[in-house]
mmCIF file of N, CA and C in Angstrom:
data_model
loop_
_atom_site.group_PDB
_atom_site.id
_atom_site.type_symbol
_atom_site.label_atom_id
_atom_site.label_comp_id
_atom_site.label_asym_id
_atom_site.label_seq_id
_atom_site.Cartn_x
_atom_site.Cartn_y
_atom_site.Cartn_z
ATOM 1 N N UNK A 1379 -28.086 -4.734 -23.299
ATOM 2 C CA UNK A 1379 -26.791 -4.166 -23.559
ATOM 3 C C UNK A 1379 -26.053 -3.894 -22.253
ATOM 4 N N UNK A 1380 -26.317 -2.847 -21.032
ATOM 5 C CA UNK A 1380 -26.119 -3.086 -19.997
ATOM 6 C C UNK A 1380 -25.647 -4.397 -19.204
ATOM 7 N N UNK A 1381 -26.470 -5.189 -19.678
ATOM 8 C CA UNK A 1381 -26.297 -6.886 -18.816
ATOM 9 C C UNK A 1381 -24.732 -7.188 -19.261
ATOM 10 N N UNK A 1382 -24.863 -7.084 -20.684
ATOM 11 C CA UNK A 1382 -23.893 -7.372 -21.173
ATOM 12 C C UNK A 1382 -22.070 -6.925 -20.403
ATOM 13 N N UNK A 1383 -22.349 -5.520 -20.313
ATOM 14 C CA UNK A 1383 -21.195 -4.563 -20.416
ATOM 15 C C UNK A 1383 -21.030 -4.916 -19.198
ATOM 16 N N UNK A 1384 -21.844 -4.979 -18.410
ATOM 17 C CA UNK A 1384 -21.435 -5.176 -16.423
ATOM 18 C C UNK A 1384 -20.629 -6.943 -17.059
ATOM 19 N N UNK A 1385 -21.162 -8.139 -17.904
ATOM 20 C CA UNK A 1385 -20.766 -8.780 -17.583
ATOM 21 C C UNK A 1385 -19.400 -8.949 -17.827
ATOM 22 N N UNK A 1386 -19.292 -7.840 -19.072
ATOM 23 C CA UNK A 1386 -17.823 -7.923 -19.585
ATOM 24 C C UNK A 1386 -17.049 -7.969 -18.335
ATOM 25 N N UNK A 1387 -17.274 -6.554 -17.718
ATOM 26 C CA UNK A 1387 -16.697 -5.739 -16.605
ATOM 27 C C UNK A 1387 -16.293 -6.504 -15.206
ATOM 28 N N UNK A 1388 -17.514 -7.213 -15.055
ATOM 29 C CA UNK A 1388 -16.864 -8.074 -13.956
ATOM 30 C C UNK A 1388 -15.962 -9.290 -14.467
ATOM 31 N N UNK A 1389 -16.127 -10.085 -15.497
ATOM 32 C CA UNK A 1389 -15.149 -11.021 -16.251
ATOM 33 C C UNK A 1389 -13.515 -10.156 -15.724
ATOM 34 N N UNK A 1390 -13.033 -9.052 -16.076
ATOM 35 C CA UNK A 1390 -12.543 -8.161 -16.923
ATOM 36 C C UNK A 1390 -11.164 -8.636 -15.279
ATOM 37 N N UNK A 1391 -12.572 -7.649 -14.209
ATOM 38 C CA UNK A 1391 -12.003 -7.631 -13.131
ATOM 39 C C UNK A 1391 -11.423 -8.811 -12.696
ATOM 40 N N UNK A 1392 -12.273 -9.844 -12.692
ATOM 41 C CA UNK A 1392 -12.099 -11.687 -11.897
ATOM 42 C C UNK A 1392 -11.053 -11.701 -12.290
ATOM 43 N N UNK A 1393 -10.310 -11.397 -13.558
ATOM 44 C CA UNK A 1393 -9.191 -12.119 -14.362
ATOM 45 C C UNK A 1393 -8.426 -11.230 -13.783
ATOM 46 N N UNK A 1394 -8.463 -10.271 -13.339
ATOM 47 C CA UNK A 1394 -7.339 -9.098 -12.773
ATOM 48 C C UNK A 1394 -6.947 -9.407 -11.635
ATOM 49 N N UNK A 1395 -8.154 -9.618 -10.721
ATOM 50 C CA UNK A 1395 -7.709 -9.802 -9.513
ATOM 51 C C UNK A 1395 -7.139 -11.366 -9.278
ATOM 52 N N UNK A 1396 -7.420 -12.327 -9.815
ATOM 53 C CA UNK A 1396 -6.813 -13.420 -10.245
ATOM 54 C C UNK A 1396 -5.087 -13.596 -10.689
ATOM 55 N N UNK A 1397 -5.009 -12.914 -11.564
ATOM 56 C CA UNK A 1397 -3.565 -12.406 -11.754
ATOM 57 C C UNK A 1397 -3.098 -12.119 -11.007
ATOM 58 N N UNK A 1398 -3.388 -10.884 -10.037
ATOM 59 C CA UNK A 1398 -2.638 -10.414 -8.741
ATOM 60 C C UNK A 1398 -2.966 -11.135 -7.920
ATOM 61 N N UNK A 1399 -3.070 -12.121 -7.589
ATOM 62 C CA UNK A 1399 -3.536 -13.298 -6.755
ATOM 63 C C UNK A 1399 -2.325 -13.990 -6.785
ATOM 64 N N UNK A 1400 -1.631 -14.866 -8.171
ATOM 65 C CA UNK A 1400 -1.222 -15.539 -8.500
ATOM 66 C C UNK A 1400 0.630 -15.015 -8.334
ATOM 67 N N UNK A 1401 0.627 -13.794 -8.239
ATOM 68 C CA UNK A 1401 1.830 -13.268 -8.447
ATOM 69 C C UNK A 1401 2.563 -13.549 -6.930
ATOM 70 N N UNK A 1402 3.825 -13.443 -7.176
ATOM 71 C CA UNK A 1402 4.835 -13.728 -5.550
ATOM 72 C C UNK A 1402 4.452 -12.254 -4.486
ATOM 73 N N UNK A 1403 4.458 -12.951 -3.370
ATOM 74 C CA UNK A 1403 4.478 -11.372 -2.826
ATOM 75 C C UNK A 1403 5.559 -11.002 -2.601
ATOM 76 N N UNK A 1404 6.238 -9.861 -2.497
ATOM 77 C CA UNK A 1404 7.039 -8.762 -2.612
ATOM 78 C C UNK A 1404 8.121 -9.225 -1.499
ATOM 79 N N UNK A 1405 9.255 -9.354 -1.578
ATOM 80 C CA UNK A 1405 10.390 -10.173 -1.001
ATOM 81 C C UNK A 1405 10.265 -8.929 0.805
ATOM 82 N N UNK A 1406 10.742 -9.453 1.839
ATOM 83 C CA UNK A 1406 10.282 -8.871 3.013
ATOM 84 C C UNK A 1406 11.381 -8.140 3.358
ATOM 85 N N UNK A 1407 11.107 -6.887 3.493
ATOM 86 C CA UNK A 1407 12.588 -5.947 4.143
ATOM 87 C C UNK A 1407 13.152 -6.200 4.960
ATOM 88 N N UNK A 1408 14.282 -5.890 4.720
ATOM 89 C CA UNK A 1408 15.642 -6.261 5.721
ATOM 90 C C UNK A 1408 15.321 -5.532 7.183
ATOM 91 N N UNK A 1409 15.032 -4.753 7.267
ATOM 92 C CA UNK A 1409 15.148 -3.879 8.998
ATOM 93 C C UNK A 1409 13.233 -3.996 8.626
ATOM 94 N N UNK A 1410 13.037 -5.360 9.708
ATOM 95 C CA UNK A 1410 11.357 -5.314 10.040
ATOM 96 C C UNK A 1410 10.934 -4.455 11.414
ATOM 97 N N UNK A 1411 9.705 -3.784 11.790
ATOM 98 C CA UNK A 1411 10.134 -3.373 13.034
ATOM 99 C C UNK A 1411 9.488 -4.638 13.935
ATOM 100 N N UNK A 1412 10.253 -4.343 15.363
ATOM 101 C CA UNK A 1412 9.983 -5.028 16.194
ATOM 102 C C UNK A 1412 9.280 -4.772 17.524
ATOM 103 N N UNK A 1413 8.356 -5.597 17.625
ATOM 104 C CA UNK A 1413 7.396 -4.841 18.465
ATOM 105 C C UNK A 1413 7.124 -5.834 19.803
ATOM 106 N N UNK A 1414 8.656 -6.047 20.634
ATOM 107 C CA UNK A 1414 8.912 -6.265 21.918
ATOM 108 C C UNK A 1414 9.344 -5.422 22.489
ATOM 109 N N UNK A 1415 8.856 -5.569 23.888
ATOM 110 C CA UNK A 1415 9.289 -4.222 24.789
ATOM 111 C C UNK A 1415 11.090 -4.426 24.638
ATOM 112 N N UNK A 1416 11.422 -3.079 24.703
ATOM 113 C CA UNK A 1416 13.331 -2.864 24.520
ATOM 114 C C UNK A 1416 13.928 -2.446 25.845
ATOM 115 N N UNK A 1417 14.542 -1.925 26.176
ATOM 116 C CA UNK A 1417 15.117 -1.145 27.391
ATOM 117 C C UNK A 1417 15.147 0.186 26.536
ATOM 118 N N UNK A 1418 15.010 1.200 27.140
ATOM 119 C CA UNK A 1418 14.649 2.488 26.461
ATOM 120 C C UNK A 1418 14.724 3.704 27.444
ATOM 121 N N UNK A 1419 15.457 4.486 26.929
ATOM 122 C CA UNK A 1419 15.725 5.809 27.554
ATOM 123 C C UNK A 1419 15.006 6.628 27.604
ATOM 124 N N UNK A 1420 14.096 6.659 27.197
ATOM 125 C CA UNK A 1420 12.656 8.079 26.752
ATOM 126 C C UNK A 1420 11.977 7.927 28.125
ATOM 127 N N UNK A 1421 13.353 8.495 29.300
ATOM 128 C CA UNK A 1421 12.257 8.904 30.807
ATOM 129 C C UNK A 1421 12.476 10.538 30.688
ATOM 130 N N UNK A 1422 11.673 11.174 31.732
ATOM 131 C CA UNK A 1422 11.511 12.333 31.458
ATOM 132 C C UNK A 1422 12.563 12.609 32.572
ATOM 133 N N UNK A 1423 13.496 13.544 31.946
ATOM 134 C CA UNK A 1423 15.224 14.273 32.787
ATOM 135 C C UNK A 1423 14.856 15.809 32.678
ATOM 136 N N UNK A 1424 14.695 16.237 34.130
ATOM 137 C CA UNK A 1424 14.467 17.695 33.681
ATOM 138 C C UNK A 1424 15.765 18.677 34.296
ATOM 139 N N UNK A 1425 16.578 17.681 34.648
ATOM 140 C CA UNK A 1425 18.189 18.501 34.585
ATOM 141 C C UNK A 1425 19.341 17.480 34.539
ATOM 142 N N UNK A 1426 20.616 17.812 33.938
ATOM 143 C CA UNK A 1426 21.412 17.006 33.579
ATOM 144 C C UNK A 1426 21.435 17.289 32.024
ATOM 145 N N UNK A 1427 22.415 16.028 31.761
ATOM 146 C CA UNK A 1427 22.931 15.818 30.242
ATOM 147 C C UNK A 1427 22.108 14.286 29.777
ATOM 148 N N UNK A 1428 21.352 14.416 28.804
ATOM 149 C CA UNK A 1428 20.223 14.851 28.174
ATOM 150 C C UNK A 1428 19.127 15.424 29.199
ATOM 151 N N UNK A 1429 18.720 16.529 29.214
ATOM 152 C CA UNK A 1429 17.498 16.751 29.805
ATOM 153 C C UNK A 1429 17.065 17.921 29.152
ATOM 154 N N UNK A 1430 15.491 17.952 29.349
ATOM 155 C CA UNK A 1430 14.926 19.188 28.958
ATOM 156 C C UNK A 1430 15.288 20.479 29.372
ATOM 157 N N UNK A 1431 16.243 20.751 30.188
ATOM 158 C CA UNK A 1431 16.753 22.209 30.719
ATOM 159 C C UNK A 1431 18.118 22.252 29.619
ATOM 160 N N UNK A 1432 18.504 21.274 29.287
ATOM 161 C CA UNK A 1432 19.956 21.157 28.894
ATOM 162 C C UNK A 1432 19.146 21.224 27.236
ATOM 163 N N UNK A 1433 18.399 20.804 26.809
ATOM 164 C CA UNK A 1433 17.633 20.784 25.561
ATOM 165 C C UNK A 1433 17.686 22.433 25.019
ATOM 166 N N UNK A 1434 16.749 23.108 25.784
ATOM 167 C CA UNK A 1434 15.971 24.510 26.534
ATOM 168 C C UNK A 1434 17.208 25.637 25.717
ATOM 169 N N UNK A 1435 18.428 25.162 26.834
ATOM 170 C CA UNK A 1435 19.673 25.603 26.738
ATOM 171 C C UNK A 1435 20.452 25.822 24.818
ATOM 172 N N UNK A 1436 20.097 24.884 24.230
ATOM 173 C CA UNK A 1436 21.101 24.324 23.176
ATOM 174 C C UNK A 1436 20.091 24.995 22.123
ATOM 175 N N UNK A 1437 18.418 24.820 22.320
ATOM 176 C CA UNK A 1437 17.726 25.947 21.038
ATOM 177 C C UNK A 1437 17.622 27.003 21.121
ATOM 178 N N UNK A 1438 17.292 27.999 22.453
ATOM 179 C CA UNK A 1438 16.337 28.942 21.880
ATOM 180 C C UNK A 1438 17.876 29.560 21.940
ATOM 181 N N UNK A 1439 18.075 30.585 21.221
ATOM 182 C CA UNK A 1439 18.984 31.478 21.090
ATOM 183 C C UNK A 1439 19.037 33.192 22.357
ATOM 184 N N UNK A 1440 18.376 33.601 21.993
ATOM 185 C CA UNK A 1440 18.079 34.743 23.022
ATOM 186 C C UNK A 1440 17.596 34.373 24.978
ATOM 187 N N UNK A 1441 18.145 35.027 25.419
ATOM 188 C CA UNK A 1441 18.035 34.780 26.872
ATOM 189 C C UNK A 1441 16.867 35.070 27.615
ATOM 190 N N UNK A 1442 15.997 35.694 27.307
ATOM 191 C CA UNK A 1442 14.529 36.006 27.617
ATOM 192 C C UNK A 1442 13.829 35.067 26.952
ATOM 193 N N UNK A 1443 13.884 34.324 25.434
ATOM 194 C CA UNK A 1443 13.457 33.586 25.011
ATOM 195 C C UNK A 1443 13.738 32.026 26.082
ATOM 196 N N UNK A 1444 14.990 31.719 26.321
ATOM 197 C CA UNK A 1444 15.612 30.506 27.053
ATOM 198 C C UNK A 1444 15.006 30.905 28.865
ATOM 199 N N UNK A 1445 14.777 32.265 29.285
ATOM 200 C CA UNK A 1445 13.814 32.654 30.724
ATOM 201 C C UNK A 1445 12.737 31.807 30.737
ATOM 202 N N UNK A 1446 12.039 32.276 29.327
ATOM 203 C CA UNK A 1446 10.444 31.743 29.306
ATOM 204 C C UNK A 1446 10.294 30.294 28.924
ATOM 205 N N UNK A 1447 10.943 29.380 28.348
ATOM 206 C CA UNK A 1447 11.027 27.723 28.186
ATOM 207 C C UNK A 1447 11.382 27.734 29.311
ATOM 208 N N UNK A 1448 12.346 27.874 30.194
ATOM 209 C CA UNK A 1448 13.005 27.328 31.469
ATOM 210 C C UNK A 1448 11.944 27.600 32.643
ATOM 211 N N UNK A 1449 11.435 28.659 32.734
ATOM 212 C CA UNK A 1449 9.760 29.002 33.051
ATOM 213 C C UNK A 1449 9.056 28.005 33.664
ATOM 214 N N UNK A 1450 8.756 27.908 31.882
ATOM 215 C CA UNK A 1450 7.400 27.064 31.507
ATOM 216 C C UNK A 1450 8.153 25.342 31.863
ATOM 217 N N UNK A 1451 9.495 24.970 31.512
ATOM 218 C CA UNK A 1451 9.753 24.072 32.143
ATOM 219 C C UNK A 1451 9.888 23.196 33.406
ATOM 220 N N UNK A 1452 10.465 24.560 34.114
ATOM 221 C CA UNK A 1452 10.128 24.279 36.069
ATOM 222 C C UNK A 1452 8.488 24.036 36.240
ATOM 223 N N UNK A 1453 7.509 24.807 35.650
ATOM 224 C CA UNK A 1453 6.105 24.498 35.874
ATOM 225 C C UNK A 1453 5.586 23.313 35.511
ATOM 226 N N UNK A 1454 6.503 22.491 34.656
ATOM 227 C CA UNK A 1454 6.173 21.179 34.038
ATOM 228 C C UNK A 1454 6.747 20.479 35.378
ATOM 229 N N UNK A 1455 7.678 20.612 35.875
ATOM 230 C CA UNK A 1455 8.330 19.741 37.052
ATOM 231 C C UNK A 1455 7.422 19.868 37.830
ATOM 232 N N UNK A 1456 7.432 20.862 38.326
ATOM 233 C CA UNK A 1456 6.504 21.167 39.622
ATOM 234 C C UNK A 1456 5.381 20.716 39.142
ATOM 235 N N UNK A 1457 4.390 20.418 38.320
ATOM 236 C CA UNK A 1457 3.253 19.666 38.145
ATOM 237 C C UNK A 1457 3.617 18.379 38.137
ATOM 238 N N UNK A 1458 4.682 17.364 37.335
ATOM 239 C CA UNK A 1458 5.414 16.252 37.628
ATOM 240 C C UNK A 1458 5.526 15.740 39.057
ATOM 241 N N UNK A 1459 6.124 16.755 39.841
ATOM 242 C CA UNK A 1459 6.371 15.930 41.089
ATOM 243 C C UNK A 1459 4.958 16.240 42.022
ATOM 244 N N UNK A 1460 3.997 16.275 41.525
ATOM 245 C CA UNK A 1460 2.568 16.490 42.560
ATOM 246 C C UNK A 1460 2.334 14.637 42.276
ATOM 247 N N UNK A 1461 1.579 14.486 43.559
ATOM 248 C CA UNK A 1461 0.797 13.299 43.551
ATOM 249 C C UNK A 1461 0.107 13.086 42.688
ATOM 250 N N UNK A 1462 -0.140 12.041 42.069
ATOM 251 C CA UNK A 1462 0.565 10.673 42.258
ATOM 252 C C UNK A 1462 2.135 11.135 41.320
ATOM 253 N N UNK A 1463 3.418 10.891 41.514
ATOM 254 C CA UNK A 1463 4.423 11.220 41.323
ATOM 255 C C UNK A 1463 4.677 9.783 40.290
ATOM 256 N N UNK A 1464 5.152 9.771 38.919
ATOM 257 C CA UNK A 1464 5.297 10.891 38.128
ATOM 258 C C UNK A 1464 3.621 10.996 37.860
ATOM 259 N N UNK A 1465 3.577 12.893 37.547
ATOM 260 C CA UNK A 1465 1.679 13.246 37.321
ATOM 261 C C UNK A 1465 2.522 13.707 35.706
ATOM 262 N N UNK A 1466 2.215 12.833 34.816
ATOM 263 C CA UNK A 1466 2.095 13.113 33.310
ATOM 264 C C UNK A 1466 1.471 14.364 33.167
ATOM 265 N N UNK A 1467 -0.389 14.011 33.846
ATOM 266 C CA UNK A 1467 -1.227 14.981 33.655
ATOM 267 C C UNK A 1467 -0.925 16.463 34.502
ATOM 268 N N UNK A 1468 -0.336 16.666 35.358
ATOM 269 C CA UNK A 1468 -0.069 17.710 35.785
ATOM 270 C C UNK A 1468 0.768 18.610 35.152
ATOM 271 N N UNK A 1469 1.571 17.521 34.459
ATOM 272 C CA UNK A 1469 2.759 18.706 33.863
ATOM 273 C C UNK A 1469 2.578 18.711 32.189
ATOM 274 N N UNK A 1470 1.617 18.027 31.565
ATOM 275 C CA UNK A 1470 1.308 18.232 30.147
ATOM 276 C C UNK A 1470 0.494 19.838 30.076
ATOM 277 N N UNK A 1471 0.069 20.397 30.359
ATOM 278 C CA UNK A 1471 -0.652 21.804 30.194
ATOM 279 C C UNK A 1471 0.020 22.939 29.818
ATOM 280 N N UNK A 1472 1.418 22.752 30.823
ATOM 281 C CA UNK A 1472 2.673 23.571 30.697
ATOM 282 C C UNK A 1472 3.899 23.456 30.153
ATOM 283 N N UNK A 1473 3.133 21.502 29.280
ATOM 284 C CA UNK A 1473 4.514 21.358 28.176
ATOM 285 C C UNK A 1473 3.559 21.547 26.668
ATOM 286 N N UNK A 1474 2.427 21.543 27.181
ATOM 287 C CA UNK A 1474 1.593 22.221 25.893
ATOM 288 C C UNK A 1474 2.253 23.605 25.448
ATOM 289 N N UNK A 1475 2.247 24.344 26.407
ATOM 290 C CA UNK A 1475 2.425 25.655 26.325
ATOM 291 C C UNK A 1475 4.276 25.918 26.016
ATOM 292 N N UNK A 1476 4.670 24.826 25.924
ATOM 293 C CA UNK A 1476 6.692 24.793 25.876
ATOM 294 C C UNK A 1476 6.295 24.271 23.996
ATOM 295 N N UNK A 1477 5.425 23.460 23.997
ATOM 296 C CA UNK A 1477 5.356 23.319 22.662
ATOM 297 C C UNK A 1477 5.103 24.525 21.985
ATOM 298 N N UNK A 1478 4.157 25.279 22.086
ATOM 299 C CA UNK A 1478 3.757 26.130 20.983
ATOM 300 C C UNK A 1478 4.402 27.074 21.044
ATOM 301 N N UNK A 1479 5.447 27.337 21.973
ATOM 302 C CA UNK A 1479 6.802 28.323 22.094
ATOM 303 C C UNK A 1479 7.726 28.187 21.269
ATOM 304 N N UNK A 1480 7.978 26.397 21.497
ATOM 305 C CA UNK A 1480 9.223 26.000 20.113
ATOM 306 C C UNK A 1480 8.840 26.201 19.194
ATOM 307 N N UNK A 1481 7.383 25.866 18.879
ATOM 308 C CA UNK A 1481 6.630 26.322 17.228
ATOM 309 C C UNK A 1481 6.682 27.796 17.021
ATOM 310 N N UNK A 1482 6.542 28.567 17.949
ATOM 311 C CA UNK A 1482 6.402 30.133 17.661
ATOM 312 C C UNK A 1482 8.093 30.267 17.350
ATOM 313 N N UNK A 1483 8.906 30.081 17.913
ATOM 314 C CA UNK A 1483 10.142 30.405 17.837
ATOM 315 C C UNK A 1483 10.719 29.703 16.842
ATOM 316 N N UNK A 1484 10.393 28.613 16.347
ATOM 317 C CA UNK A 1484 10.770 27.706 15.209
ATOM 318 C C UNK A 1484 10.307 28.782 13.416
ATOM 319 N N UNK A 1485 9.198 28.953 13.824
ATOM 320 C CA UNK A 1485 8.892 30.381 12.928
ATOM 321 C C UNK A 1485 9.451 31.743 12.717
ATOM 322 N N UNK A 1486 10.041 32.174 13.789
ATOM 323 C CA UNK A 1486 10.949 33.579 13.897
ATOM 324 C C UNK A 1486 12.392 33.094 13.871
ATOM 325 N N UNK A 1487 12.244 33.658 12.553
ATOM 326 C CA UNK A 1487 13.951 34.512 11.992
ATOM 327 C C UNK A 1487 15.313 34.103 13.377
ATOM 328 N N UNK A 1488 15.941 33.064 13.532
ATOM 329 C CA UNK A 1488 17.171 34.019 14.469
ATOM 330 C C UNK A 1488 16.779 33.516 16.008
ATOM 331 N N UNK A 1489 15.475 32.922 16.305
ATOM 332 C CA UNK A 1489 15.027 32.424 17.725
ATOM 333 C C UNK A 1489 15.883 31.155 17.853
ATOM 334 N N UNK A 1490 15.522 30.437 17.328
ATOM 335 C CA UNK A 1490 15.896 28.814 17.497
ATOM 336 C C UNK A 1490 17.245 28.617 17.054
ATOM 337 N N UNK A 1491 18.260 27.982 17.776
ATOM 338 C CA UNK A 1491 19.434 27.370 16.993
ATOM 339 C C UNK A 1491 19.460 26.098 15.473
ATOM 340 N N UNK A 1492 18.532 25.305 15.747
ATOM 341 C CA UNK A 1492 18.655 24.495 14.488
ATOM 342 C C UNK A 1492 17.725 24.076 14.807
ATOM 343 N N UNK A 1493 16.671 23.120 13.917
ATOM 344 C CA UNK A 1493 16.022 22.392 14.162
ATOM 345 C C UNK A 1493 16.302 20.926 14.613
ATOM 346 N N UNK A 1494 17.032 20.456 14.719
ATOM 347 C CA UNK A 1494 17.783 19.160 15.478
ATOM 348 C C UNK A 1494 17.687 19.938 16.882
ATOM 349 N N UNK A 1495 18.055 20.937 17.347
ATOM 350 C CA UNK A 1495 18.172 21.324 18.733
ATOM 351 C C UNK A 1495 16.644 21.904 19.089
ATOM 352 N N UNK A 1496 16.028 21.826 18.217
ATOM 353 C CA UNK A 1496 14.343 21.968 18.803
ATOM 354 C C UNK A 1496 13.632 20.735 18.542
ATOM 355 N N UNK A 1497 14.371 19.959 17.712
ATOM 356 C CA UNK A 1497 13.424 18.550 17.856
ATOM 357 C C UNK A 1497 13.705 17.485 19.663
ATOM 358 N N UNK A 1498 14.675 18.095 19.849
ATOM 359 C CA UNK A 1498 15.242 17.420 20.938
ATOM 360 C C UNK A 1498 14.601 18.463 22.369
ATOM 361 N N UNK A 1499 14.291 19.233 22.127
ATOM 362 C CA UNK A 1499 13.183 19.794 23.172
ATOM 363 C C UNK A 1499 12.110 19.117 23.172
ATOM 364 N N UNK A 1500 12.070 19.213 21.753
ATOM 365 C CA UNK A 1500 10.052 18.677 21.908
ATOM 366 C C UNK A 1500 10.003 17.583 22.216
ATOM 367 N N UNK A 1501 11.080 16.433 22.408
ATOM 368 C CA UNK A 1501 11.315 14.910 22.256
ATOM 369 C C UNK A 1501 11.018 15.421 24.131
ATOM 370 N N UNK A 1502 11.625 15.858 24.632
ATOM 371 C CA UNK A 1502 12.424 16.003 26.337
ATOM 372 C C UNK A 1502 10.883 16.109 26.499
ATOM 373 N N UNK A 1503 10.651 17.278 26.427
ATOM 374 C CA UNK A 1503 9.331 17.851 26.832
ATOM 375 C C UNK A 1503 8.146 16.487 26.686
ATOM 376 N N UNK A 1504 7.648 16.255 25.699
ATOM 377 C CA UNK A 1504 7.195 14.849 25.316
ATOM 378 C C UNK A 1504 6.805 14.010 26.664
ATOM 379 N N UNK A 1505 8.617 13.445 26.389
ATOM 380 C CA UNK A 1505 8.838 12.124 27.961
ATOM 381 C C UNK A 1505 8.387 12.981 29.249
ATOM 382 N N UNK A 1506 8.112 14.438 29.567
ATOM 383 C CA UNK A 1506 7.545 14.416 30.572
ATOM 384 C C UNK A 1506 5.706 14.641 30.561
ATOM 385 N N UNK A 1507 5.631 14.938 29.512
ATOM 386 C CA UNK A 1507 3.960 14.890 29.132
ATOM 387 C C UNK A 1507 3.122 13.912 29.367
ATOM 388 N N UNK A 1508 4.081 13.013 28.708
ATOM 389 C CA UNK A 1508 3.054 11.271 28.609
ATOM 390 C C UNK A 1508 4.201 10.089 28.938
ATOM 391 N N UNK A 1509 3.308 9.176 29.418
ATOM 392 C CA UNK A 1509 4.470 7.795 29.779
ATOM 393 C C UNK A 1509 5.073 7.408 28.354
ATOM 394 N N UNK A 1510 5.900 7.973 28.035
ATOM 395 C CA UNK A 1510 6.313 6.850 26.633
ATOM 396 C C UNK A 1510 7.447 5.812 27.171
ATOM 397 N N UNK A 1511 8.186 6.103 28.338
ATOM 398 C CA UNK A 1511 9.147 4.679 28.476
ATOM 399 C C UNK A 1511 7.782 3.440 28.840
ATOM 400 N N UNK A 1512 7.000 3.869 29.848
ATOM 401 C CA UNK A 1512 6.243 2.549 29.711
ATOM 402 C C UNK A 1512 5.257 2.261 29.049
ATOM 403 N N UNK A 1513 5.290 3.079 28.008
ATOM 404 C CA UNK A 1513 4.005 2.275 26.699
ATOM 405 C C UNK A 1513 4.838 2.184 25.349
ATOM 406 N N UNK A 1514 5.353 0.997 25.690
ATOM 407 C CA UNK A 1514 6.169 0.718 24.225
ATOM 408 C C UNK A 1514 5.935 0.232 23.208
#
C-alpha cells in the first residue's frame, strides 16, 4: 500500500513539475539592474554641500544634540585623514558611534528633523566608514 501511495505521489509531482517546465517564463522587467561600474558620487564629504556636517546640521534638532554628531563627526575625520589616507578603518568606530546616536535620536520624541534628513546622515556617515565609491 505504501509502494503504491509514494508511487502515486511521485507520478503526481513529475506531472507538476513538468507543467511548470513547459510554461513561458515571466516576461523581463523594464528597469533591469545594471551591474557596470557608473560614475558615482558616494565619496565621503565631511564639509560642504552635501556633506556629513551639512547632513549633522539638517537632522538633529537641538544644539547639544547637533555638538555631539559634529563631535563624533570631526573624530571620524581625524581617523580618515591618518595613514594610509583615506583610513575607512580609522574612522568607522566613531561613525559606529554617529550611528547609534541617529538611532537613539530617531527614537526620541522631537530629536530628529525627519527621517529623510537622518537617512542622509547615515548615507554621509556610511561613505566615510567603508569604500563604497570604489566597490561598485
Amino acid at each position: 500500500m505504501a509502494r503504491r501511495l509514494f508511487g502515486l505521489v511521485a507520478a503526481v509531482a513529475g506531472a507538476a513539475l513538468a507543467t511548470a517546465c513547459d510554461q513561458a517564463p515571466p516576461s523581463a522587467p523594464q528597469d533591469v539592474p545594471s551591474f557596470k561600474p557608473v560614475a558615482t558620487t558616494n565619496a565621503c564629504v565631511f564639509t560642504g554641500n552635501p556633506s556629513l556636517s551639512n547632513a549633522i546640521g539638517a537632522y538633529f534638532v537641538s544644539s547639544a544634540d547637533r555638538k555631539t554628531a559634529g563631535d563624533l563627526a570631526t573624530l571620524m575625520q581625524t581617523g580618515y585623514n591618518t595613514a594610509p589616507t583615506p583610513n575607512y578603518g580609522a574612522a568607522r568606530a566613531r561613525g559606529f558611534d554617529l550611528l547609534a546616536f541617529v538611532g537613539k535620536a530617531s527614537r526620541t520624541p522631537g530629536a530628529g528633523s525627519s527621517a529623510a534628513a537622518g537617512k542622509v546622515v547615515v548615507q554621509q556617515a556610511i561613505q566615510c566608514m567603508f569604500d563604497v565609491a570604489g566597490n561598485i
